[in-house]
Amino acid sequence: MLALIIAVIIIGAWPALSSHDSIAFITDKSWYPLEGQFGMLSMLLASVLVMIIAILLAAPIGIMCAIFIAYIAPARIQKGYRFAIALLAGMPSVVLGLWGLTVLVPLINKWSPPGQSLLLAGIVLCIMILPTVTLTSLAAFKSLPETLQHATSALGIRQHVQIVNVLIPAASAAIISGVLLAMARALGETMVVLMVAGNVVQFPTGLLEPVRTLTANIALEMAYATDLHRASLFVSGLILTVLVLVMMLIASKIKSDNHYG
Amino acid sequence: MAERLFQAGIWCAALLVLMVLFWLVQGLLDQGLAKLSVDFLFSQPQNAGRDGGISSILVATLLILAVTLLVALPLGLASAVWLAEFTATHNFWARKVRLALDVMAGVPSIVFGLFGYAFFSLFLGMGFSILSGGLTLACMILPVFIRTCEIGLRSVNNSWRQGAAALGMPKIKAVWFILLPAALPAISAGLILGIGRATAETAALMFTSGYVDRMPGSVMDSGRALSVHIYDLSMNVTGGDAAAQASALILLMIIMVLNMLAYAITDLWLGRRVLNGFAN
């Protein structure tokens, strides 16, 4: 099944990989499909940058939320808060995109037009992947042996020192693999960036510039692309898949190597 | 002092996330609620979706989900039974299949869309149709569904298997009459989560089931799913925001109900496992 999917994608990409000089995907100046220019570097860079912004925001906040649920929150709040995070996790990405487009874009537009931008895409994506980070880190904290907490409490170590110096390091492998999973999700996400990133093909020069990511490019141009153009869209799909797969494999490797997995 | 600061920081982060969630829901309610009515649910979209309702869209969404389920349910169950009951845990092929499934679960949905477009729509000649959309979604939700079913089957108490074997039941009958019913809560929870994921999906459907917002006549017709409708209204139709938000509210409600069902069933199942443990 997986082999079939990858095979179909590679067959789709073949005309571009074989006839076109494959280095041209990087060296071509930009993405002008009608003139035979298929430089994907700007879009690849945009994809990666959006992902980095999202994870830089989501990782600390997400882990803090997990600590909140696991150690700080009173029992009654804990359950309700967990439900809220689950609700956020179930939020369809197209709904998040809609919210970004109708609520956040006008807001940023007032400050720095056009509003649809690299930064905004990162922020909305951050909201999308935050529950992933929180839920995986929460699972990591829960799977730690309770003796760890009891022993440190018995030594008279205060709670924040306990959490920062003992519990987080003990759970770090699982947390990191969760963060990697969230990064993979952010990189593969289409709808949010399609709706709020602005979709202008250019090298991102500032946080408030509109950009177009690889996923959004596929979604926008697949409908009318033909021949080499179509094939190069398949190439970008292939690049995305490989990137995501590498991250997933690293994540599962880290997870299987650690003690408390 | 440091203790206080630490706690305050954590509380702040937690509150921030909660506020964003409220802001999100409030933003949708703001414009969407006025548009929402019984009429909206049961009338056809008019004027590219600005007016009228979403009846044909709902029908198309349900048809796509029906196709997805018809394919994913038997295929997923069969694979899970094979993985859990008919192969050793460390069997070479079983391990390869498991790895492939885990990897597939992480493939971006737009890539599934590309695959569905190239394979179902063009190669198998189904065109833009509800059928190819449903099949694409089935491919997308299968990995997670198979893995949850497998875990469900594995957690069935071993004495049930031994009991069935002691009574001389053929393995296939033991699976059908004892193990599958015992794992049913896990299976249905996995299924509901899969349906939720499929309902929320947009990118994989854009090039497989198409954009046509007429009432679909058969599964070979193109039909527009609810999530694609939201996307189209907000991006391509000026003045469609209110209708988009009303549709988003409907979608959100469907998904919330599905998620709550899944959680309730999982709770039930966990409770039962504890009981099973006590019985021994």
Coordinates of C-alpha atoms in Angstrom, one line a residue:
Chain A
M1 CA 0.0 0.0 0.0
L2 CA 2.7 2.5 1.0
A3 CA 4.8 1.1 -1.8
L4 CA 1.9 1.7 -4.2
I5 CA 1.5 5.3 -3.1
I6 CA 5.1 6.1 -3.3
A7 CA 5.3 4.4 -6.7
V8 CA 2.4 6.4 -8.1
I9 CA 4.0 9.6 -6.9
I10 CA 7.3 8.7 -8.4
I11 CA 5.7 7.7 -11.7
G12 CA 3.9 11.1 -11.7
A13 CA 7.2 12.8 -11.0
W14 CA 9.2 10.8 -13.5
P15 CA 8.9 13.1 -16.5
A16 CA 10.2 16.0 -14.5
L17 CA 13.0 14.0 -12.8
S18 CA 14.3 12.5 -16.0
S19 CA 13.8 15.1 -18.8
H20 CA 14.5 18.2 -16.7
D21 CA 17.8 18.6 -15.2
S22 CA 16.9 17.6 -11.6
I23 CA 19.3 20.1 -10.1
A24 CA 17.2 22.8 -11.8
F25 CA 14.6 22.5 -9.1
I26 CA 17.1 24.2 -6.9
T27 CA 19.1 26.4 -9.3
D28 CA 16.2 27.8 -11.4
K29 CA 15.7 31.4 -10.3
S30 CA 12.0 31.0 -9.5
W31 CA 8.7 29.3 -10.1
Y32 CA 7.5 30.4 -13.5
P33 CA 5.9 27.2 -14.8
L34 CA 4.8 28.7 -18.0
E35 CA 8.4 29.6 -19.0
G36 CA 9.8 26.3 -17.9
Q37 CA 11.3 27.6 -14.7
F38 CA 10.7 25.3 -11.8
G39 CA 12.8 26.7 -8.9
M40 CA 11.3 25.4 -5.7
L41 CA 13.9 26.7 -3.3
S42 CA 11.9 29.7 -2.3
M43 CA 8.8 27.6 -1.5
L44 CA 10.8 25.0 0.3
L45 CA 12.4 27.7 2.4
A46 CA 9.0 29.1 3.1
S47 CA 7.7 25.7 4.2
V48 CA 10.6 25.2 6.5
L49 CA 10.4 28.7 7.9
V50 CA 6.7 28.5 8.6
M51 CA 7.3 25.2 10.4
I52 CA 10.1 26.6 12.5
I53 CA 8.0 29.6 13.6
A54 CA 5.2 27.3 14.5
I55 CA 7.3 24.9 16.5
L56 CA 9.3 27.6 18.3
L57 CA 5.9 29.0 19.5
A58 CA 4.2 25.7 20.1
A59 CA 6.9 23.7 21.8
P60 CA 7.4 25.8 25.0
I61 CA 3.7 26.6 25.4
G62 CA 2.7 23.1 24.6
I63 CA 5.1 21.6 27.1
M64 CA 4.1 24.1 29.8
C65 CA 0.4 23.1 29.2
A66 CA 1.4 19.5 29.7
I67 CA 3.2 20.4 33.0
F68 CA 0.1 22.3 34.0
I69 CA -2.2 19.3 33.4
A70 CA 0.2 16.8 34.9
Y71 CA 1.5 18.6 38.0
I72 CA 0.1 22.0 38.7
A73 CA -3.6 22.1 38.0
P74 CA -6.1 21.2 40.7
A75 CA -7.9 17.9 40.0
R76 CA -11.2 19.5 39.0
I77 CA -9.7 21.9 36.5
Q78 CA -7.4 19.2 35.1
K79 CA -10.2 17.2 33.5
G80 CA -11.9 20.2 31.9
Y81 CA -8.6 21.5 30.6
R82 CA -7.8 18.2 29.1
F83 CA -11.1 18.3 27.3
A84 CA -10.3 21.8 26.0
I85 CA -7.0 20.6 24.6
A86 CA -8.7 17.6 23.0
L87 CA -11.3 19.9 21.4
L88 CA -8.4 22.0 20.0
A89 CA -6.8 18.8 18.7
G90 CA -10.0 17.9 16.9
M91 CA -10.3 21.3 15.3
P92 CA -10.4 20.8 11.5
S93 CA -7.5 22.7 9.9
V94 CA -9.8 24.4 7.4
V95 CA -11.8 25.9 10.3
L96 CA -8.5 27.2 11.8
G97 CA -7.6 28.7 8.4
L98 CA -11.0 30.3 8.2
W99 CA -10.6 31.8 11.6
G100 CA -7.2 33.1 10.7
L101 CA -8.5 34.6 7.5
T102 CA -11.5 36.3 8.9
V103 CA -10.3 37.3 12.3
L104 CA -6.5 37.6 12.4
V105 CA -5.8 38.8 8.9
P106 CA -7.8 42.0 9.2
L107 CA -6.1 42.6 12.5
I108 CA -2.6 42.4 11.2
N109 CA -3.6 44.2 8.0
K110 CA -4.3 47.3 10.0
W111 CA -0.8 47.2 11.4
S112 CA 1.1 46.1 8.3
P113 CA -0.7 45.2 5.1
P114 CA -1.4 42.8 3.4
G115 CA -1.8 40.8 6.6
Q116 CA -1.5 37.4 5.1
S117 CA 2.1 36.5 6.0
L118 CA 4.8 34.2 7.0
L119 CA 4.3 35.1 10.7
L120 CA 0.5 34.7 10.7
A121 CA 0.8 31.2 9.0
G122 CA 3.3 30.3 11.7
I123 CA 1.0 31.5 14.5
V124 CA -2.1 29.7 13.2
L125 CA -0.1 26.5 12.6
C126 CA 1.2 26.8 16.1
I127 CA -2.4 26.7 17.4
M128 CA -2.9 23.6 15.3
I129 CA 0.1 21.6 16.4
L130 CA 0.1 22.7 20.1
P131 CA -2.3 20.0 21.2
T132 CA 0.0 17.4 19.6
V133 CA 2.9 18.7 21.6
T134 CA 0.8 18.9 24.8
L135 CA -0.8 15.4 24.5
T136 CA 2.5 13.6 23.7
S137 CA 4.4 15.4 26.5
L138 CA 1.6 14.7 28.9
A139 CA 1.8 11.0 28.0
A140 CA 5.5 11.2 28.5
F141 CA 5.1 12.7 32.0
K142 CA 2.4 10.2 32.9
S143 CA 4.6 7.2 31.9
L144 CA 7.4 8.3 34.3
P145 CA 7.7 6.0 37.4
E146 CA 6.0 7.7 40.3
T147 CA 9.0 6.9 42.5
L148 CA 10.9 9.6 40.8
Q149 CA 8.6 12.2 42.1
H150 CA 8.3 10.7 45.6
A151 CA 12.1 10.4 45.9
T152 CA 12.7 14.0 44.9
S153 CA 10.0 15.2 47.2
A154 CA 11.5 13.2 50.1
L155 CA 14.8 14.9 49.5
G156 CA 12.9 18.2 50.0
I157 CA 13.5 19.5 46.5
R158 CA 10.9 22.1 45.6
Q159 CA 8.4 21.4 42.9
H160 CA 9.8 23.7 40.2
V161 CA 13.3 22.4 40.6
Q162 CA 11.9 18.9 40.6
I163 CA 10.0 19.5 37.3
V164 CA 12.8 21.4 35.5
N165 CA 15.8 19.4 36.7
V166 CA 14.4 15.9 37.1
L167 CA 11.1 15.2 35.4
I168 CA 11.6 17.1 32.2
P169 CA 15.1 15.5 31.5
A170 CA 13.6 12.1 32.4
A171 CA 10.8 12.5 29.9
S172 CA 12.9 14.4 27.3
A173 CA 13.2 11.6 24.7
A174 CA 9.5 11.2 24.4
I175 CA 8.9 14.9 24.5
I176 CA 11.4 15.5 21.7
S177 CA 9.8 12.8 19.6
G178 CA 6.4 14.4 20.1
V179 CA 7.8 17.7 19.0
L180 CA 9.2 16.1 15.9
L181 CA 5.8 14.6 15.1
A182 CA 4.3 18.0 15.5
M183 CA 6.9 19.4 13.2
A184 CA 6.1 16.8 10.6
R185 CA 2.4 17.7 10.9
A186 CA 3.2 21.4 10.4
L187 CA 5.3 20.8 7.4
G188 CA 2.6 18.6 5.7
E189 CA -0.3 20.9 6.5
T190 CA -1.9 22.5 3.5
M191 CA -5.1 24.3 4.3
V192 CA -3.9 26.7 7.0
V193 CA -1.0 28.0 5.0
L194 CA -3.0 28.1 1.9
M195 CA -5.5 30.3 3.5
V196 CA -3.4 32.6 5.6
A197 CA 0.2 32.7 4.1
G198 CA -0.7 34.9 1.1
N199 CA 0.6 32.6 -1.6
V200 CA 3.1 34.9 -3.3
V201 CA 6.0 33.0 -4.7
Q202 CA 9.1 34.8 -3.3
F203 CA 12.0 34.4 -1.1
P204 CA 10.8 35.3 2.3
T205 CA 12.6 38.5 3.4
G206 CA 10.6 39.5 6.4
L207 CA 8.2 38.1 8.9
L208 CA 5.3 40.0 7.5
E209 CA 5.9 39.2 3.9
P210 CA 3.4 36.9 2.1
V211 CA 4.9 33.5 1.1
R212 CA 3.8 30.4 -0.7
T213 CA 4.7 27.0 0.7
L214 CA 5.2 23.7 -1.2
T215 CA 1.9 22.2 0.0
A216 CA -0.1 25.3 -0.9
N217 CA 1.6 25.3 -4.3
I218 CA 0.3 21.8 -5.0
A219 CA -3.2 22.7 -3.9
L220 CA -3.2 25.9 -6.0
E221 CA -1.8 24.6 -9.3
M222 CA -2.8 21.0 -9.5
A223 CA -6.2 21.9 -10.9
Y224 CA -4.8 23.2 -14.2
A225 CA -1.2 21.9 -14.4
T226 CA -0.2 19.8 -17.3
D227 CA 2.9 17.8 -18.5
L228 CA 6.1 19.0 -17.0
H229 CA 4.4 21.4 -14.7
R230 CA 2.2 18.7 -13.3
A231 CA 5.2 16.4 -13.0
S232 CA 7.1 19.0 -11.0
L233 CA 4.2 19.3 -8.6
F234 CA 4.6 15.6 -8.0
V235 CA 8.3 16.2 -7.4
S236 CA 7.4 18.7 -4.7
G237 CA 5.0 16.1 -3.2
L238 CA 7.9 13.6 -3.2
I239 CA 10.2 16.1 -1.5
L240 CA 7.6 16.7 1.2
T241 CA 7.0 13.0 1.8
V242 CA 10.7 12.3 2.2
L243 CA 11.1 15.2 4.6
V244 CA 8.2 14.1 6.7
L245 CA 9.3 10.5 6.7
V246 CA 12.8 11.4 7.8
M247 CA 11.3 13.3 10.8
M248 CA 8.9 10.5 11.7
L249 CA 11.7 7.9 11.6
I250 CA 13.9 10.0 13.8
A251 CA 11.0 10.5 16.2
S252 CA 10.3 6.7 16.4
K253 CA 14.0 6.0 16.8
I254 CA 14.4 8.4 19.7
K255 CA 11.3 7.0 21.3
S256 CA 12.4 3.4 21.1
D257 CA 15.9 4.2 22.4
N258 CA 14.8 5.6 25.7
H259 CA 14.0 3.8 28.9
Y260 CA 10.6 5.1 29.9
G261 CA 9.2 5.0 26.3
Chain B
M1 CA 9.8 33.2 45.1
A2 CA 11.1 31.2 42.2
E3 CA 8.5 28.6 43.0
R4 CA 5.8 31.3 42.7
L5 CA 7.2 32.6 39.4
F6 CA 7.3 29.2 37.9
Q7 CA 3.7 28.4 38.8
A8 CA 2.6 31.8 37.5
G9 CA 4.3 31.1 34.2
I10 CA 2.7 27.8 33.8
W11 CA -0.8 29.2 34.7
C12 CA -0.2 32.0 32.2
A13 CA 0.6 29.5 29.4
A14 CA -2.4 27.4 30.2
L15 CA -4.7 30.4 30.3
L16 CA -3.3 31.7 27.0
V17 CA -4.2 28.5 25.2
L18 CA -7.7 28.6 26.7
M19 CA -8.2 32.2 25.7
V20 CA -7.1 31.4 22.1
L21 CA -9.7 28.6 22.1
F22 CA -12.4 30.9 23.3
W23 CA -11.4 33.5 20.8
L24 CA -11.6 30.9 18.0
V25 CA -15.1 29.7 18.9
Q26 CA -16.3 33.2 19.5
G27 CA -15.0 34.4 16.2
L28 CA -16.9 31.6 14.5
L29 CA -20.1 32.2 16.5
D30 CA -19.8 35.9 15.8
Q31 CA -20.9 35.8 12.2
G32 CA -21.9 32.2 11.7
L33 CA -24.7 32.0 14.3
A34 CA -26.9 34.5 12.6
K35 CA -26.8 32.5 9.4
L36 CA -27.4 29.2 11.1
S37 CA -31.0 27.8 11.0
V38 CA -32.9 24.6 10.2
D39 CA -33.5 26.1 6.8
F40 CA -29.7 26.4 6.2
L41 CA -29.3 22.7 6.7
F42 CA -32.1 21.6 4.4
S43 CA -31.9 23.9 1.4
Q44 CA -29.6 23.9 -1.6
P45 CA -26.7 26.4 -2.0
Q46 CA -27.5 29.3 -4.2
N47 CA -25.4 32.1 -5.7
A48 CA -22.2 30.1 -5.3
G49 CA -23.0 29.4 -1.7
R50 CA -23.6 32.9 -0.5
D51 CA -27.3 32.2 0.0
G52 CA -29.3 29.1 0.5
G53 CA -28.1 26.2 2.6
I54 CA -25.8 23.2 2.5
S55 CA -28.1 20.2 1.9
S56 CA -26.4 18.9 -1.2
I57 CA -23.0 19.5 0.5
L58 CA -24.1 17.5 3.5
V59 CA -25.3 14.7 1.3
A60 CA -22.0 14.6 -0.6
T61 CA -20.1 14.6 2.6
L62 CA -22.1 11.6 3.9
L63 CA -21.7 9.7 0.7
I64 CA -18.0 10.2 0.7
L65 CA -17.8 9.0 4.3
A66 CA -20.0 6.0 3.4
V67 CA -17.6 5.0 0.6
T68 CA -14.7 5.5 3.0
L69 CA -16.2 3.3 5.7
L70 CA -17.3 0.6 3.3
V71 CA -13.7 0.2 2.1
A72 CA -11.8 1.0 5.3
L73 CA -13.9 -1.2 7.8
P74 CA -13.5 -4.7 6.3
L75 CA -9.9 -4.0 5.0
G76 CA -8.8 -2.5 8.3
L77 CA -10.4 -5.2 10.4
A78 CA -8.9 -8.0 8.3
S79 CA -5.4 -6.5 8.5
A80 CA -5.7 -5.9 12.2
V81 CA -6.8 -9.5 12.8
W82 CA -3.9 -10.7 10.7
L83 CA -1.4 -8.6 12.6
A84 CA -2.7 -9.4 16.0
E85 CA -3.9 -13.0 15.8
F86 CA -2.2 -14.8 12.9
T87 CA 1.4 -13.6 13.1
A88 CA 4.0 -13.6 15.8
T89 CA 4.7 -10.2 17.2
H90 CA 8.3 -10.2 15.9
N91 CA 7.5 -11.8 12.6
F92 CA 9.6 -10.2 9.8
W93 CA 6.7 -9.3 7.6
A94 CA 4.5 -8.2 10.4
R95 CA 7.2 -5.8 11.6
K96 CA 7.6 -4.4 8.1
V97 CA 3.9 -3.9 7.7
R98 CA 3.7 -2.2 11.0
L99 CA 6.5 0.2 10.1
A100 CA 4.9 0.9 6.7
L101 CA 1.6 1.7 8.5
D102 CA 3.2 4.0 11.0
V103 CA 5.0 5.8 8.2
M104 CA 1.9 6.1 6.2
A105 CA 0.0 7.6 9.1
G106 CA 2.5 10.6 8.8
V107 CA 2.3 11.2 5.1
P108 CA 0.8 14.7 4.5
S109 CA -2.8 14.7 3.4
I110 CA -2.0 16.7 0.3
V111 CA 0.2 13.9 -0.9
F112 CA -2.7 11.5 -0.4
G113 CA -4.6 13.9 -2.6
L114 CA -2.0 13.8 -5.3
F115 CA -2.0 10.0 -5.1
G116 CA -5.8 9.8 -5.2
Y117 CA -5.9 12.1 -8.2
A118 CA -3.2 10.2 -10.1
F119 CA -4.4 6.7 -9.2
F120 CA -8.1 6.7 -8.7
S121 CA -9.2 9.7 -10.8
L122 CA -6.9 9.3 -13.8
F123 CA -5.4 5.8 -13.8
L124 CA -8.6 3.9 -12.8
G125 CA -10.7 6.4 -14.7
M126 CA -13.0 7.4 -11.9
G127 CA -12.6 11.1 -12.7
F128 CA -13.6 13.7 -10.1
S129 CA -16.1 11.6 -8.2
I130 CA -17.4 10.8 -4.7
L131 CA -16.1 7.3 -5.2
S132 CA -12.5 8.4 -5.8
G133 CA -12.7 10.9 -2.9
G134 CA -14.0 8.2 -0.6
L135 CA -11.3 5.8 -1.6
T136 CA -8.6 8.4 -1.1
L137 CA -9.8 9.1 2.4
A138 CA -10.0 5.3 3.1
C139 CA -6.3 5.1 2.3
M140 CA -5.7 8.0 4.6
I141 CA -7.5 6.7 7.7
L142 CA -6.6 3.0 7.3
P143 CA -3.1 3.1 9.0
V144 CA -4.4 4.7 12.2
F145 CA -7.5 2.5 12.2
I146 CA -5.6 -0.7 11.7
R147 CA -3.2 0.1 14.6
T148 CA -6.0 0.9 17.0
C149 CA -7.8 -2.3 16.1
E150 CA -4.6 -4.2 16.5
I151 CA -4.0 -2.8 20.0
G152 CA -7.6 -3.5 20.9
L153 CA -7.3 -7.1 19.9
R154 CA -4.0 -7.6 21.7
S155 CA -5.4 -6.3 24.9
V156 CA -8.2 -8.9 25.0
N157 CA -7.3 -11.2 27.8
N158 CA -5.4 -14.3 26.7
S159 CA -7.5 -16.7 28.8
W160 CA -10.4 -16.0 26.3
R161 CA -8.2 -17.3 23.5
Q162 CA -7.2 -20.4 25.5
G163 CA -10.8 -21.0 26.5
A164 CA -11.9 -20.9 22.9
A165 CA -9.0 -23.2 21.9
A166 CA -9.9 -25.6 24.8
L167 CA -13.4 -25.9 23.5
G168 CA -12.1 -26.9 20.1
M169 CA -13.2 -23.7 18.3
P170 CA -11.5 -23.2 15.0
K171 CA -9.3 -20.0 15.2
I172 CA -11.3 -18.1 12.6
K173 CA -14.5 -18.7 14.6
A174 CA -12.9 -17.7 17.9
V175 CA -11.8 -14.4 16.2
W176 CA -15.3 -13.8 14.8
F177 CA -17.5 -14.7 17.8
I178 CA -15.2 -13.9 20.8
L179 CA -12.2 -11.7 20.1
L180 CA -13.8 -9.2 17.8
P181 CA -16.8 -8.6 20.0
A182 CA -14.4 -8.3 23.0
A183 CA -12.4 -5.7 21.2
L184 CA -15.4 -3.9 19.8
P185 CA -15.1 -0.7 22.0
A186 CA -11.5 -0.2 20.8
I187 CA -12.5 -0.8 17.2
S188 CA -15.4 1.6 17.4
A189 CA -13.3 4.2 19.1
G190 CA -10.7 3.9 16.3
L191 CA -13.4 4.0 13.7
I192 CA -15.0 7.2 15.1
L193 CA -11.6 8.9 15.3
G194 CA -11.0 7.9 11.7
I195 CA -14.4 9.3 10.6
G196 CA -13.6 12.5 12.5
R197 CA -10.3 12.8 10.6
A198 CA -12.0 12.1 7.3
T199 CA -14.7 14.7 8.0
A200 CA -12.1 17.4 8.7
E201 CA -10.0 16.6 5.7
T202 CA -9.9 19.1 2.9
A203 CA -6.6 18.9 1.0
A204 CA -7.0 15.2 0.0
L205 CA -10.5 15.9 -1.4
M206 CA -9.9 19.0 -3.5
F207 CA -8.6 17.0 -6.5
T208 CA -10.5 13.8 -6.0
S209 CA -14.1 14.5 -5.2
G210 CA -14.2 17.9 -6.9
Y211 CA -16.0 21.2 -6.4
V212 CA -19.5 20.7 -7.9
D213 CA -22.1 21.8 -5.4
R214 CA -25.1 20.2 -7.1
M215 CA -27.0 17.5 -5.3
P216 CA -25.0 14.3 -6.3
G217 CA -27.0 11.7 -8.3
S218 CA -24.7 8.8 -7.7
V219 CA -21.3 8.0 -6.3
M220 CA -19.7 8.6 -9.7
D221 CA -20.9 12.3 -9.6
S222 CA -18.6 14.9 -8.3
G223 CA -19.6 16.2 -4.9
R224 CA -18.3 18.9 -2.7
A225 CA -17.5 18.0 0.9
L226 CA -18.3 20.3 3.8
S227 CA -14.7 21.2 4.5
V228 CA -14.0 21.9 0.8
H229 CA -17.2 24.1 0.8
I230 CA -15.8 26.2 3.7
Y231 CA -12.5 26.6 1.9
D232 CA -14.1 27.6 -1.4
L233 CA -16.5 30.1 0.3
S234 CA -13.8 31.8 2.2
M235 CA -11.1 31.9 -0.5
N236 CA -12.9 32.1 -3.8
V237 CA -16.3 33.6 -3.1
T238 CA -16.3 37.2 -2.0
G239 CA -19.0 37.8 0.6
G240 CA -19.2 34.1 1.5
D241 CA -17.7 34.5 5.0
A242 CA -20.9 34.3 6.9
A243 CA -22.0 31.1 5.1
A244 CA -18.5 29.7 5.5
Q245 CA -18.6 30.3 9.3
A246 CA -22.0 28.8 9.6
S247 CA -20.7 25.7 7.7
A248 CA -17.7 25.7 10.0
L249 CA -19.9 25.6 13.0
I250 CA -21.8 22.6 11.6
L251 CA -18.5 20.8 10.9
L252 CA -17.2 21.6 14.3
M253 CA -20.4 20.3 15.9
I254 CA -20.2 17.0 13.9
I255 CA -16.6 16.6 14.9
M256 CA -17.2 17.4 18.6
V257 CA -20.0 14.8 18.8
L258 CA -17.8 12.2 17.1
N259 CA -14.8 12.9 19.5
M260 CA -17.0 12.8 22.6
L261 CA -18.4 9.4 21.4
A262 CA -14.9 8.2 20.9
Y263 CA -13.8 9.3 24.4
A264 CA -16.9 7.8 26.0
I265 CA -16.3 4.5 24.3
T266 CA -12.6 4.5 25.2
D267 CA -13.5 5.2 28.9
L268 CA -16.0 2.3 28.8
W269 CA -13.4 0.0 27.3
L270 CA -10.8 0.9 29.9
G271 CA -13.3 0.2 32.6
R272 CA -14.0 -3.2 31.2
R273 CA -10.4 -4.1 31.0
V274 CA -10.0 -3.4 34.7
L275 CA -13.0 -5.6 35.4
N276 CA -11.4 -8.4 33.2
G277 CA -8.3 -8.0 35.3
F278 CA -10.2 -8.5 38.6
A279 CA -12.0 -11.6 37.2
N280 CA -8.6 -13.4 37.1

